Every structure is written in C-alpha cells, then in structure tokens.
Short mmCIF file of C-alpha atoms in Angstrom, two decimals:
data_model
loop_
_atom_site.label_atom_id
_atom_site.label_comp_id
_atom_site.label_asym_id
_atom_site.label_seq_id
_atom_site.Cartn_x
_atom_site.Cartn_y
_atom_site.Cartn_z
CA MET A 117 84.03 80.36 97.49
CA LYS A 118 87.19 81.54 99.20
CA LYS A 119 88.25 85.17 98.76
CA THR A 120 91.56 84.11 97.25
CA THR A 121 89.76 81.98 94.67
CA LYS A 122 87.71 85.00 93.65
CA TRP A 123 90.89 87.05 93.18
CA TRP A 124 92.46 84.28 91.07
CA ILE A 125 89.37 84.41 88.86
CA VAL A 126 89.63 88.22 88.62
CA ALA A 127 93.33 87.90 87.69
CA PHE A 128 92.51 85.28 85.05
CA VAL A 129 89.73 87.43 83.56
CA TRP A 130 92.08 90.45 83.56
CA CYS A 131 94.72 88.39 81.71
CA LEU A 132 92.05 87.35 79.23
CA GLY A 133 91.09 91.00 78.76
CA ILE A 134 94.72 91.92 78.07
CA ALA A 135 95.01 89.07 75.56
CA ILE A 136 91.81 90.15 73.79
CA ALA A 137 92.91 93.80 73.69
CA THR A 138 96.23 92.70 72.22
CA ARG A 139 94.43 91.18 69.23
CA GLN A 140 92.28 94.25 68.52
CA PRO A 141 93.48 96.59 65.77
CA PHE A 142 92.03 99.52 67.73
CA PHE A 143 94.84 99.17 70.28
CA THR A 144 97.69 99.51 67.80
CA GLY A 145 99.88 102.60 67.86
CA ASP A 146 98.46 103.94 64.59
CA SER A 147 94.87 103.65 65.80
CA THR A 148 95.44 105.24 69.18
CA GLU A 149 97.50 108.06 67.65
CA GLN A 150 94.42 109.19 65.71
CA LEU A 151 92.57 109.59 69.02
CA VAL A 152 95.12 112.00 70.45
CA MET A 153 95.46 114.39 67.53
CA ASN A 154 96.08 117.79 69.07
CA PRO A 155 97.37 120.94 67.39
CA PHE A 156 99.29 121.95 70.53
CA PHE A 157 101.27 118.73 71.06
CA ASP A 158 103.11 116.26 68.91
CA SER A 159 100.52 113.49 68.68
CA ALA A 160 103.21 110.81 68.36
CA ILE A 161 104.68 111.76 71.75
CA VAL A 162 101.28 111.99 73.44
CA ASN A 163 100.29 108.65 71.88
CA PHE A 164 103.52 107.03 73.10
CA ILE A 165 103.03 108.31 76.65
CA LEU A 166 99.38 107.26 76.80
CA ARG A 167 100.11 103.78 75.46
CA LYS A 168 102.90 103.24 77.99
CA LEU A 169 100.65 104.50 80.80
CA VAL A 170 98.13 101.86 79.75
CA HIS A 171 100.87 99.23 80.13
CA VAL A 172 101.76 100.52 83.60
CA THR A 173 98.11 100.60 84.67
CA ALA A 174 97.08 97.24 83.21
CA PHE A 175 100.00 95.33 84.67
CA GLY A 176 99.92 97.27 87.92
CA LEU A 177 96.33 96.15 88.40
CA LEU A 178 97.25 92.61 87.39
CA ALA A 179 99.95 92.58 90.08
CA LEU A 180 97.40 93.85 92.61
CA PHE A 181 94.98 91.05 91.68
CA PHE A 182 97.76 88.46 92.03
CA TRP A 183 98.74 89.98 95.39
CA LEU A 184 95.15 89.71 96.62
CA ALA A 185 94.92 86.12 95.35
CA LEU A 186 98.10 85.25 97.25
CA ALA A 187 96.75 86.40 100.64
CA GLY A 188 98.54 84.67 103.49
CA LYS A 189 101.38 83.40 101.29
CA ARG A 190 104.99 84.05 102.03
CA TYR A 191 106.74 86.27 99.48
CA ARG A 192 103.40 87.35 98.02
CA TYR A 193 104.81 90.69 96.85
CA VAL A 194 107.63 89.03 94.95
CA ILE A 195 105.41 86.30 93.52
CA ALA A 196 102.75 88.82 92.43
CA TRP A 197 105.41 90.95 90.74
CA GLY A 198 106.95 87.88 89.09
CA LEU A 199 103.61 86.62 87.78
CA ALA A 200 102.66 90.03 86.36
CA THR A 201 106.09 90.36 84.73
CA LEU A 202 105.88 86.83 83.34
CA TYR A 203 102.46 87.56 81.88
CA GLY A 204 103.84 90.78 80.38
CA ALA A 205 106.55 88.73 78.68
CA VAL A 206 104.01 86.18 77.43
CA ASP A 207 101.79 89.00 76.14
CA GLU A 208 104.67 90.60 74.23
CA TRP A 209 105.69 87.21 72.83
CA HIS A 210 102.08 86.71 71.73
CA GLN A 211 102.10 90.13 70.04
CA SER A 212 105.13 89.12 67.98
CA PHE A 213 102.84 86.73 66.06
CA ILE A 214 100.13 89.31 65.33
CA SER A 215 100.28 91.45 62.20
CA ASP A 216 100.64 95.19 62.86
CA ARG A 217 101.96 94.41 66.36
CA SER A 218 105.43 93.88 67.71
CA GLY A 219 106.61 92.23 70.88
CA LEU A 220 109.03 94.56 72.64
CA VAL A 221 111.33 93.82 75.55
CA SER A 222 110.97 97.48 76.55
CA ASP A 223 107.22 96.94 76.98
CA VAL A 224 107.90 94.00 79.30
CA LEU A 225 110.11 96.31 81.37
CA ILE A 226 107.32 98.91 81.45
CA ASP A 227 104.80 96.22 82.45
CA SER A 228 107.15 95.04 85.18
CA THR A 229 107.68 98.61 86.39
CA GLY A 230 103.92 99.15 86.60
CA ALA A 231 103.55 95.98 88.65
CA PHE A 232 106.42 97.05 90.90
CA LEU A 233 105.06 100.56 91.48
CA VAL A 234 101.60 99.32 92.42
CA LEU A 235 103.04 96.72 94.79
CA VAL A 236 105.27 99.33 96.44
CA GLY A 237 102.16 101.46 96.89
CA VAL A 238 100.30 98.50 98.41
CA TYR A 239 103.24 97.77 100.72
CA LEU A 240 103.41 101.37 101.94
CA PHE A 241 99.63 101.50 102.40
CA MET A 242 99.59 98.23 104.35
CA ARG A 243 102.54 99.28 106.49
CA LYS A 244 100.81 102.55 107.39
CA LYS A 245 97.55 100.71 108.05
CA LEU A 246 99.27 98.20 110.36
CA LYS A 247 101.02 100.98 112.30
CA LYS A 248 97.64 102.55 113.09
CA THR A 249 96.31 99.34 114.66
#
C-alpha cells in the first residue's frame, strides 16, 4: 500500500472520529464544563477555551493528515487547508441537526485557523529541513 493511501485512510478515520465525538453528549459544553470546575477560575471561560483548543487541535491534525496524503501534489498546503476547513463546515452543519448541539460559523473559523496554524508550522519546519540539506 502506498504511503499516501495510508494517510488518506488515517484522515478518513480521523474524520470519522470527529463525527462520532460530535454525536456524543459528553462533548457538549455543559458536560465539559463540569470537568473543569475550579474555585480559582470561572469554569465557563476555562471550558470555552478548552473546547476551542480541541477544535484547533483536531482540525490542525486533520490538515496535517491531508497534507501527508497529498504528498507530491501541487498546492498541497492549500488543498489540505481547504479540505480541513470544508470538513469543519460539514461537521458544524451536521451538529445543527443534533439536539443539545449547535452548528456555529465561528467554530468553522476556529477549525480553519487550527488547520492553517499547523500547516504554517509544517511549512516552516520543512523549509528549515530543506535548508539544512
């Protein structure tokens, strides 16, 4: 099996994991807020930050998997970012049909930002790596 095929499978499985997590009541704002109860901080703010960091991380990794799957392709950074952003939009649309969830455009922007940041990191890493050789 080609390396790129393996990365497409990883990306697909990651998308499936995101879709499954979306359907779980444990991942709603109310559920996660109970996990971060802290007498020193406003739990709503901590909960909000943690949940948005999960968006950044999940879609950043998804962009990385797409980037790896697109090895050797022209515009792979842009395509990987676009695919991760598109999946973020599909995921938010999907959430709009689930009770206790809401599909938010702001979450798509956060997903897209996570994908962008990871791909910028990959670009800088690869550029530095190529300069050494």
